[in-house]
Amino acid sequence: MRFRGLLASAFLGVVATSLSAPAAAASGRNFVSEHTATIEGEPVSYVAAVEEYKVKDADGDEALSLFATSYVRSDVKDSKKRPVVFLFNGGPSAAALGLHTELGPRQPVEGSRERFKANSAEKIEFADNPDSLLDIADLVFFDPAETGFSRLLKEESRAYFYSTTGDPDSVVQLIRQWRKAHGREDSPLYILGESYGSIRQVVAGSQLRREGVKLDGQIIFGDSIFLMETSRRAHNIVSTAVSLPVLAMTAAYHGKADMRGMSLKAYLDEAYRFSMEEYLPALAMGWSLSESKRKKVAGELERYTSIPQSYFLEHDLAIAKHIFNRTLIPGKALNANDTRVVEEATSKKEHGGDPTDAYRFEQAVLSSYMQDELGVKLDGVEYRIFAPDSFSSWEWGQGCSDYVAGAGLCSPDWGKRTPFVDYDWPEQLKAAFADPDFRAMIVSGIYDGLSSVGTHRYLQSQLGFPEDRFEIREYEAGHATAADPEARPFVKADLRTFLNCEMP
């Protein structure tokens, strides 16, 4: 990983209400400390605050003890002019475990993961993050219900906070309370979410607009708001077509496809052009396509993916991403989060299992950081990176499509809801552009096998976002783009430009 050495950080102790601890939050449990970090080669003084806020449920009762961690630069003349960015990871539902160390002021020292694998009892040390955004923006990291130190106060409200209604509402309540407590209601406001967090942030943004709160921008990492168009289902030809670019880039990375001397960008552009202009029409024609045309398209697909032409001729000119990931390299499997990563085919766990074991290092990092670096001590409350059973219990919203409901075919007894019916998350993002100052940016990893680069380009073309206020930035990375040590400096540079109100 790319670091510039362990730099001094002045930890001046933990206090209950002094420094920049807000009066409105003082009645809760708060841990406030002063620090200095070196970011982009310059010293940055800041106040770190882990603060408790009380969040209400749909009945208006205080139902959630929510903790957020904020970093506010203290060596500036007028902090009110500085952007405030609220950040969170996905899930559902996970704490801000990745983004916290990727964009925050501190991160584990180089080699920490390897040392943890060898000896999990070894103390984790931290270094300043030279690429943090704190030099140009104040940062507030959100840990959803039952993650981090956030805990339910009303067990019967769990379903509300485990939903695409209550979960974003808790973000909005945090934003409202934090800005008031810190005197930042007039500061530029941005929301940054990753993966499922993009759903959370778009819904929260809509609620803020309804409440008359000006939102300056959305930064989306690994977009997940366009699920219906890209979910893998039988005969969903759009999903098949927009998935081809990531298959092509992956095959090329592993030396299985010939880029014919093109640059990565040129090859990606060509793969997407083929997907939309030739591949999608061929899929739409199906078996009415002439045999010669079918063979030609299948041959092109073999060139892009290295999957034999015969496979495509036998499978309706399509291959699912999960099958591709287990076929490209015989006996191996590609990681869907980052298709550059090759794993043993037998090591893949079924989706929906307990992810905690795979994130033992991240659990140790955040637990150690909160206690040793920020001085948080909460008796009987441990830092938790995943909410219990949230993935299996999550309520995604509407459970019956408008088309089926209009035909009188919806059953009140239908079980778990699903995101693969009606929803308006993309339209909610589009509506935000009614504010002439609103801007949005999608951060996309070209080796992201979950929410792929083809999906993001298709989203842009379908919704017609204003070209001068919407940008897709593509990087040689996977789903967690900023986690890639090579891509991270480029991501940070583009984010800095964006937050300074200039599109890249």
Coordinates of C-alpha atoms in Angstrom, one line a residue:
M1 CA 0.0 0.0 0.0
R2 CA 1.1 3.6 -0.7
F3 CA 2.1 5.5 2.5
R4 CA 4.6 8.2 3.2
G5 CA 5.7 7.0 6.6
L6 CA 4.4 7.4 10.2
L7 CA 3.8 11.1 10.8
A8 CA 3.3 12.8 14.2
S9 CA -0.3 13.2 15.4
A10 CA -0.9 15.3 18.5
F11 CA -3.6 13.6 20.6
L12 CA -4.5 16.0 23.4
G13 CA -6.9 13.9 25.3
V14 CA -10.6 13.3 25.5
V15 CA -13.1 15.8 27.0
A16 CA -16.8 15.9 27.5
T17 CA -17.9 19.2 26.1
S18 CA -15.0 21.6 25.4
L19 CA -13.2 22.3 22.1
S20 CA -15.8 22.2 19.3
A21 CA -18.1 19.8 21.1
P22 CA -21.6 21.1 20.2
A23 CA -24.0 22.3 22.9
A24 CA -26.9 20.5 21.3
A25 CA -25.1 17.2 21.5
A26 CA -23.6 17.7 24.9
S27 CA -26.3 15.8 26.7
G28 CA -25.2 12.6 24.9
R29 CA -22.0 10.7 25.2
N30 CA -19.3 12.5 23.4
F31 CA -15.6 12.1 22.9
V32 CA -13.7 15.1 21.6
S33 CA -10.0 15.4 20.9
E34 CA -7.5 17.7 19.1
H35 CA -5.0 16.4 16.5
T36 CA -2.6 17.5 13.8
A37 CA -2.0 15.4 10.7
T38 CA 0.1 15.9 7.6
I39 CA -2.1 15.8 4.5
E40 CA -0.7 16.4 1.0
G41 CA 2.6 17.4 2.7
E42 CA 1.0 20.2 4.8
P43 CA 0.1 20.2 8.5
V44 CA -3.7 20.2 9.2
S45 CA -5.0 20.8 12.7
Y46 CA -8.4 19.4 13.4
V47 CA -10.9 18.4 16.1
A48 CA -12.2 14.8 16.1
A49 CA -15.5 14.2 17.7
V50 CA -17.4 10.9 18.3
E51 CA -20.8 12.1 19.3
E52 CA -24.1 10.6 20.2
Y53 CA -27.4 11.8 18.6
K54 CA -30.9 10.6 19.3
V55 CA -32.9 9.6 16.2
K56 CA -36.7 9.3 16.1
D57 CA -38.7 6.5 14.4
A58 CA -41.8 6.8 12.3
D59 CA -43.9 7.3 15.4
G60 CA -41.8 10.2 16.5
D61 CA -40.2 8.4 19.4
E62 CA -36.5 8.5 20.2
A63 CA -35.7 5.0 19.0
L64 CA -32.0 5.1 18.0
S65 CA -28.8 6.1 19.8
L66 CA -26.7 7.1 16.7
F67 CA -23.0 7.8 16.9
A68 CA -21.2 9.7 14.2
T69 CA -17.5 10.6 13.9
S70 CA -16.6 14.0 12.6
Y71 CA -13.4 15.7 11.7
V72 CA -13.4 19.5 11.6
R73 CA -10.4 21.5 10.6
S74 CA -9.5 24.0 13.3
D75 CA -6.7 26.1 11.7
V76 CA -9.0 28.0 9.3
K77 CA -10.4 31.5 9.7
D78 CA -14.0 30.8 8.6
S79 CA -15.1 27.2 8.8
K80 CA -18.6 28.1 7.7
K81 CA -17.3 28.4 4.1
R82 CA -15.8 24.9 4.1
P83 CA -17.8 22.1 2.6
V84 CA -19.2 19.5 5.0
V85 CA -19.3 15.9 3.5
F86 CA -21.4 13.2 5.2
L87 CA -19.9 9.8 4.3
F88 CA -21.0 6.2 4.6
N89 CA -20.4 2.7 3.3
G90 CA -23.0 0.3 2.0
G91 CA -24.3 -3.1 3.1
P92 CA -26.9 -3.1 4.1
S93 CA -26.0 -2.3 6.6
A94 CA -22.3 -1.6 7.4
A95 CA -20.5 1.0 9.4
A96 CA -18.3 3.5 7.6
L97 CA -15.4 1.0 7.8
G98 CA -13.6 1.5 4.5
L99 CA -14.2 5.1 3.7
H100 CA -13.2 6.1 7.2
T101 CA -9.6 5.0 6.7
E102 CA -9.5 5.8 3.0
L103 CA -10.7 9.4 3.2
G104 CA -10.3 10.2 6.8
P105 CA -7.1 11.7 8.4
R106 CA -5.7 8.4 9.7
Q107 CA -5.1 4.9 8.4
P108 CA -3.3 1.7 9.4
V109 CA 0.4 1.8 8.8
E110 CA 1.8 -0.1 5.9
G111 CA 1.8 -3.9 6.3
S112 CA -0.8 -3.9 9.0
R113 CA -3.1 -6.4 7.3
E114 CA -0.2 -8.9 6.7
R115 CA 0.9 -8.6 10.3
F116 CA -2.7 -9.0 11.5
K117 CA -3.0 -12.3 9.5
A118 CA 0.2 -13.5 11.2
N119 CA -0.7 -12.4 14.7
S120 CA -4.1 -10.9 15.3
A121 CA -3.1 -10.0 18.9
E122 CA -0.5 -7.5 17.7
K123 CA -1.4 -3.9 18.3
I124 CA -2.5 -2.0 15.2
E125 CA -0.6 1.2 14.6
F126 CA -1.9 4.2 12.6
A127 CA -0.3 6.8 10.3
D128 CA -1.6 10.1 8.9
N129 CA -3.4 9.7 5.6
P130 CA -1.6 11.9 3.1
D131 CA -4.5 11.7 0.7
S132 CA -7.3 12.5 3.1
L133 CA -10.0 15.1 2.1
L134 CA -9.8 16.9 5.4
D135 CA -7.5 19.6 4.1
I136 CA -10.4 21.0 1.9
A137 CA -13.6 19.7 3.6
D138 CA -14.9 18.7 7.0
L139 CA -15.9 15.1 7.2
V140 CA -18.7 13.3 9.1
F141 CA -18.8 9.5 9.0
F142 CA -22.2 7.9 9.6
D143 CA -22.6 4.5 11.2
P144 CA -26.2 3.2 10.7
A145 CA -28.5 1.6 13.2
E146 CA -26.8 -1.4 15.0
T147 CA -23.4 -0.6 13.4
G148 CA -20.4 1.1 15.0
F149 CA -21.6 2.3 18.4
S150 CA -25.1 3.0 17.1
R151 CA -27.8 1.0 18.9
L152 CA -31.6 0.7 18.9
L153 CA -33.4 2.1 21.9
K154 CA -36.7 0.5 20.7
E155 CA -36.4 -3.0 19.5
E156 CA -39.8 -2.7 17.7
S157 CA -38.3 0.0 15.6
R158 CA -35.7 -2.3 14.0
A159 CA -37.8 -2.8 10.9
Y160 CA -38.1 0.9 10.3
F161 CA -34.3 1.5 10.4
Y162 CA -33.7 -1.7 8.4
S163 CA -35.6 -0.2 5.4
T164 CA -35.0 2.2 2.5
T165 CA -37.3 4.6 4.3
G166 CA -36.1 4.6 7.9
D167 CA -32.4 4.2 7.1
P168 CA -32.1 7.4 5.0
D169 CA -34.3 9.2 7.5
S170 CA -31.7 8.5 10.2
V171 CA -29.1 10.1 7.9
V172 CA -31.3 13.2 7.4
Q173 CA -31.9 13.5 11.1
L174 CA -28.1 13.3 11.7
I175 CA -27.4 15.9 9.1
R176 CA -30.0 18.3 10.6
Q177 CA -28.8 17.8 14.2
W178 CA -25.0 17.9 13.4
R179 CA -25.2 21.0 11.3
K180 CA -27.2 22.9 13.9
A181 CA -25.0 21.7 16.8
H182 CA -21.8 22.7 15.0
G183 CA -23.1 26.0 13.6
R184 CA -22.7 24.8 10.0
E185 CA -26.2 25.2 8.6
D186 CA -24.9 27.6 5.9
S187 CA -21.9 25.5 4.9
P188 CA -21.8 23.8 1.5
L189 CA -23.4 20.3 2.0
Y190 CA -22.3 17.1 0.2
I191 CA -23.2 13.4 0.6
L192 CA -20.9 10.6 -0.3
G193 CA -22.1 7.0 -0.3
E194 CA -20.7 3.7 -1.5
S195 CA -22.5 0.7 -3.0
Y196 CA -25.9 0.4 -1.2
G197 CA -25.0 3.7 0.3
S198 CA -25.9 5.3 -3.0
I199 CA -29.5 4.3 -2.5
R200 CA -29.4 5.7 1.1
Q201 CA -27.9 9.0 -0.1
V202 CA -30.3 9.6 -3.0
V203 CA -33.3 9.0 -0.9
A204 CA -31.9 11.1 1.9
G205 CA -31.2 13.9 -0.6
S206 CA -34.8 13.8 -1.8
Q207 CA -36.0 14.2 1.8
L208 CA -33.6 17.1 2.5
R209 CA -35.0 18.9 -0.6
R210 CA -38.5 18.4 0.6
E211 CA -37.5 19.9 3.9
G212 CA -36.0 22.9 2.1
V213 CA -32.3 22.0 2.8
K214 CA -30.0 23.0 0.0
L215 CA -27.8 20.0 -1.0
D216 CA -24.8 21.1 -3.1
G217 CA -23.8 17.7 -4.4
Q218 CA -23.8 13.9 -4.4
I219 CA -20.7 11.8 -4.8
I220 CA -21.6 8.2 -5.6
F221 CA -19.0 5.3 -5.3
G222 CA -20.1 2.1 -7.0
D223 CA -23.6 3.2 -8.0
S224 CA -26.4 0.8 -7.0
I225 CA -29.5 2.9 -7.8
F226 CA -30.1 1.4 -11.2
L227 CA -30.8 -2.1 -10.0
M228 CA -33.8 -2.9 -12.2
E229 CA -32.0 -2.3 -15.5
T230 CA -28.9 -4.2 -14.5
S231 CA -30.1 -7.0 -12.2
R232 CA -29.2 -10.4 -13.8
R233 CA -32.5 -12.1 -14.8
A234 CA -33.4 -14.4 -17.6
H235 CA -33.9 -12.5 -20.9
N236 CA -32.9 -9.1 -19.3
I237 CA -31.0 -8.1 -22.4
V238 CA -30.0 -4.7 -21.0
S239 CA -28.3 -6.4 -18.1
T240 CA -26.4 -8.7 -20.5
A241 CA -25.3 -5.8 -22.8
V242 CA -24.2 -3.3 -20.2
S243 CA -22.2 -6.1 -18.4
L244 CA -20.0 -6.8 -21.4
P245 CA -17.5 -3.9 -20.9
V246 CA -16.4 -5.2 -17.5
L247 CA -16.1 -8.7 -18.9
A248 CA -13.9 -7.3 -21.7
M249 CA -11.7 -5.3 -19.4
T250 CA -11.3 -8.3 -17.1
A251 CA -10.4 -10.7 -19.9
A252 CA -7.8 -8.2 -21.2
Y253 CA -6.4 -7.7 -17.7
H254 CA -5.8 -11.5 -17.3
G255 CA -4.2 -11.7 -20.8
K256 CA -7.2 -13.5 -22.3
A257 CA -8.3 -10.8 -24.8
D258 CA -6.3 -8.8 -27.3
M259 CA -6.7 -5.0 -26.9
R260 CA -5.1 -4.6 -30.3
G261 CA -2.8 -1.9 -29.1
M262 CA -5.6 0.3 -27.7
S263 CA -5.3 2.2 -24.4
L264 CA -7.5 1.1 -21.6
K265 CA -9.9 4.0 -22.1
A266 CA -10.1 3.4 -25.9
Y267 CA -10.7 -0.3 -25.4
L268 CA -13.4 0.4 -22.8
D269 CA -15.0 2.9 -25.2
E270 CA -14.9 0.4 -28.0
A271 CA -16.4 -2.4 -25.8
Y272 CA -19.3 -0.1 -24.7
R273 CA -19.9 1.0 -28.3
F274 CA -20.1 -2.6 -29.4
S275 CA -22.4 -3.4 -26.5
M276 CA -24.9 -0.7 -27.3
E277 CA -24.8 -0.5 -31.1
E278 CA -24.3 -4.1 -32.1
Y279 CA -24.7 -6.5 -29.2
L280 CA -27.9 -5.1 -27.7
P281 CA -29.8 -5.1 -31.0
A282 CA -28.7 -8.6 -31.7
L283 CA -30.0 -9.7 -28.3
A284 CA -33.3 -8.0 -29.0
M285 CA -33.7 -9.8 -32.3
G286 CA -33.1 -13.2 -30.5
W287 CA -33.7 -16.2 -32.7
S288 CA -35.0 -14.0 -35.5
L289 CA -31.3 -13.0 -36.1
S290 CA -29.8 -14.8 -39.2
E291 CA -27.5 -17.6 -38.6
S292 CA -24.6 -15.8 -40.2
K293 CA -25.2 -12.7 -38.0
R294 CA -25.4 -14.9 -34.9
K295 CA -22.1 -16.4 -35.6
K296 CA -20.5 -13.0 -36.3
V297 CA -21.7 -11.6 -33.0
A298 CA -20.7 -14.7 -31.1
G299 CA -17.2 -14.4 -32.7
E300 CA -17.0 -10.8 -31.6
L301 CA -18.0 -11.8 -28.1
E302 CA -15.3 -14.4 -28.0
R303 CA -12.8 -11.8 -29.0
Y304 CA -13.9 -9.5 -26.2
T305 CA -14.2 -12.2 -23.5
S306 CA -12.2 -15.2 -24.6
I307 CA -15.3 -17.3 -23.9
P308 CA -15.6 -19.7 -26.9
Q309 CA -17.9 -18.7 -29.7
S310 CA -19.7 -22.0 -29.3
Y311 CA -20.7 -21.1 -25.7
F312 CA -22.5 -18.0 -26.9
L313 CA -24.2 -19.8 -29.8
E314 CA -25.5 -22.4 -27.3
H315 CA -26.6 -19.8 -24.7
D316 CA -28.6 -17.2 -26.5
L317 CA -25.5 -15.0 -27.1
A318 CA -25.2 -14.4 -23.4
I319 CA -23.1 -15.2 -20.4
A320 CA -23.9 -14.3 -16.8
K321 CA -21.2 -12.4 -14.9
H322 CA -21.0 -15.1 -12.1
I323 CA -20.5 -17.8 -14.7
F324 CA -17.9 -15.7 -16.5
N325 CA -16.1 -15.2 -13.2
R326 CA -15.8 -19.0 -12.8
T327 CA -15.0 -19.8 -16.4
L328 CA -12.4 -17.3 -17.5
I329 CA -9.5 -19.0 -15.6
P330 CA -10.1 -22.8 -15.4
G331 CA -10.2 -24.0 -11.8
K332 CA -10.2 -20.5 -10.4
A333 CA -12.8 -17.9 -9.6
L334 CA -12.7 -14.1 -10.0
N335 CA -13.8 -11.9 -7.1
A336 CA -16.9 -10.0 -8.1
N337 CA -15.8 -7.0 -6.0
D338 CA -12.6 -6.7 -8.0
T339 CA -12.3 -9.0 -11.1
R340 CA -8.5 -8.7 -11.1
V341 CA -8.4 -10.8 -8.0
V342 CA -8.2 -14.6 -8.6
E343 CA -9.3 -17.0 -5.9
E344 CA -9.7 -20.7 -5.4
A345 CA -13.1 -21.7 -6.9
T346 CA -14.0 -23.6 -3.8
S347 CA -13.4 -20.7 -1.5
K348 CA -16.4 -18.6 -2.6
K349 CA -19.1 -18.3 0.1
E350 CA -22.7 -18.0 -0.8
H351 CA -24.0 -14.4 -0.8
G352 CA -26.0 -13.6 2.3
G353 CA -23.7 -15.5 4.7
D354 CA -22.2 -13.9 7.8
P355 CA -19.5 -11.5 6.3
T356 CA -17.9 -10.8 9.7
D357 CA -15.2 -13.5 9.4
A358 CA -14.0 -12.0 6.1
Y359 CA -13.7 -8.6 7.7
R360 CA -11.8 -9.5 10.9
F361 CA -9.0 -7.0 10.1
E362 CA -11.4 -4.2 9.4
Q363 CA -13.2 -4.9 12.7
A364 CA -9.9 -4.8 14.6
V365 CA -8.8 -1.6 12.8
L366 CA -12.0 0.4 13.7
S367 CA -12.2 -1.0 17.2
S368 CA -8.6 -0.1 17.9
Y369 CA -8.8 3.3 16.2
M370 CA -11.8 4.3 18.2
Q371 CA -10.3 3.3 21.5
D372 CA -6.6 4.1 21.1
E373 CA -6.7 7.1 18.7
L374 CA -10.0 8.8 19.6
G375 CA -10.3 7.7 23.2
V376 CA -13.8 6.2 23.0
K377 CA -14.8 4.1 26.0
L378 CA -18.4 2.9 26.1
D379 CA -19.0 0.3 28.7
G380 CA -20.6 -2.8 27.2
V381 CA -20.7 -1.4 23.7
E382 CA -18.2 -2.7 21.2
Y383 CA -17.7 -1.2 17.7
R384 CA -19.6 -3.3 15.3
I385 CA -19.0 -3.2 11.5
F386 CA -22.1 -5.0 10.4
A387 CA -25.7 -4.8 11.7
P388 CA -27.0 -8.2 12.8
D389 CA -29.2 -9.9 10.1
S390 CA -29.6 -6.7 8.2
F391 CA -29.0 -8.2 4.8
S392 CA -31.6 -11.0 5.2
S393 CA -34.1 -8.7 7.0
W394 CA -33.8 -5.5 5.0
E395 CA -37.0 -4.0 3.6
W396 CA -36.3 -2.6 0.2
G397 CA -39.6 -0.8 -0.4
Q398 CA -42.4 -1.5 -2.8
G399 CA -43.2 -5.2 -3.0
C400 CA -45.4 -5.3 -6.0
S401 CA -44.9 -3.5 -9.3
D402 CA -47.4 -0.8 -10.5
Y403 CA -48.2 -2.9 -13.6
V404 CA -49.1 -6.0 -11.5
A405 CA -50.9 -4.0 -8.9
G406 CA -53.0 -2.3 -11.7
A407 CA -54.0 -5.7 -13.0
G408 CA -55.2 -6.7 -9.6
L409 CA -52.6 -9.4 -9.2
C410 CA -50.8 -8.3 -6.0
S411 CA -51.3 -10.5 -3.0
P412 CA -51.2 -8.9 0.5
D413 CA -49.6 -12.2 1.6
W414 CA -46.5 -11.7 -0.5
G415 CA -43.4 -12.1 1.6
K416 CA -40.1 -10.2 1.6
R417 CA -39.9 -7.1 -0.6
T418 CA -37.3 -6.8 -3.3
P419 CA -35.5 -4.0 -5.1
F420 CA -36.2 -5.7 -8.4
V421 CA -39.7 -4.2 -8.8
D422 CA -40.8 -0.6 -9.0
Y423 CA -38.6 2.1 -7.4
D424 CA -37.6 5.6 -8.4
W425 CA -34.1 6.0 -7.1
P426 CA -32.7 7.1 -10.5
E427 CA -35.5 9.6 -10.9
Q428 CA -34.9 11.0 -7.4
L429 CA -31.3 11.7 -8.4
K430 CA -32.5 13.3 -11.7
A431 CA -34.9 15.5 -9.8
A432 CA -32.1 17.0 -7.7
F433 CA -30.8 18.8 -10.8
A434 CA -33.8 21.1 -10.6
D435 CA -31.5 23.1 -8.4
P436 CA -29.2 24.9 -10.8
D437 CA -26.3 24.6 -8.4
F438 CA -26.6 20.9 -7.7
R439 CA -23.8 18.6 -9.1
A440 CA -23.2 14.9 -9.0
M441 CA -20.2 12.6 -9.6
I442 CA -20.0 8.8 -10.0
V443 CA -16.8 7.1 -9.0
S444 CA -16.5 3.9 -11.0
G445 CA -14.0 1.1 -11.0
I446 CA -13.5 -0.5 -14.4
Y447 CA -13.0 -3.9 -12.7
D448 CA -16.0 -3.7 -10.5
G449 CA -18.1 -6.8 -11.2
L450 CA -21.0 -5.7 -9.0
S451 CA -22.0 -2.3 -10.3
S452 CA -20.1 -2.1 -13.5
V453 CA -18.9 0.7 -15.6
G454 CA -21.3 -0.2 -18.4
T455 CA -24.2 0.3 -15.9
H456 CA -23.0 3.8 -15.0
R457 CA -22.7 4.9 -18.6
Y458 CA -26.1 3.5 -19.4
L459 CA -27.5 5.4 -16.4
Q460 CA -26.1 8.6 -17.7
S461 CA -27.5 8.1 -21.2
Q462 CA -31.0 7.1 -20.0
L463 CA -31.5 10.0 -17.6
G464 CA -29.9 12.8 -19.5
F465 CA -28.2 14.5 -16.6
P466 CA -26.8 18.0 -17.4
E467 CA -23.4 17.5 -18.9
D468 CA -21.9 20.4 -17.1
R469 CA -23.1 19.2 -13.7
F470 CA -22.7 15.4 -13.9
E471 CA -19.6 13.4 -14.4
I472 CA -18.5 9.8 -14.4
R473 CA -14.9 9.2 -13.4
E474 CA -13.5 5.8 -14.2
Y475 CA -10.4 4.3 -12.5
E476 CA -8.4 1.1 -12.7
A477 CA -10.0 -0.3 -9.5
G478 CA -12.7 -2.5 -8.2
H479 CA -16.0 -1.9 -6.4
A480 CA -14.3 -0.1 -3.4
T481 CA -12.4 2.3 -5.7
A482 CA -10.7 4.3 -3.0
A483 CA -9.4 1.2 -1.3
D484 CA -7.1 0.6 -4.3
P485 CA -3.7 2.1 -3.3
E486 CA -2.8 2.9 -7.0
A487 CA -6.2 4.5 -7.8
R488 CA -6.7 6.4 -4.6
P489 CA -4.5 9.4 -5.4
F490 CA -6.4 10.0 -8.6
V491 CA -9.8 9.6 -6.9
K492 CA -8.7 12.1 -4.2
A493 CA -7.5 14.6 -6.9
D494 CA -10.9 14.4 -8.7
L495 CA -12.8 14.7 -5.4
R496 CA -10.8 17.8 -4.4
T497 CA -11.6 19.4 -7.8
F498 CA -15.3 18.5 -7.4
L499 CA -15.5 19.9 -3.8
N500 CA -13.9 23.1 -5.0
C501 CA -16.9 23.4 -7.3
E502 CA -15.1 22.7 -10.5
M503 CA -15.9 19.6 -12.5
P504 CA -12.9 17.4 -13.4

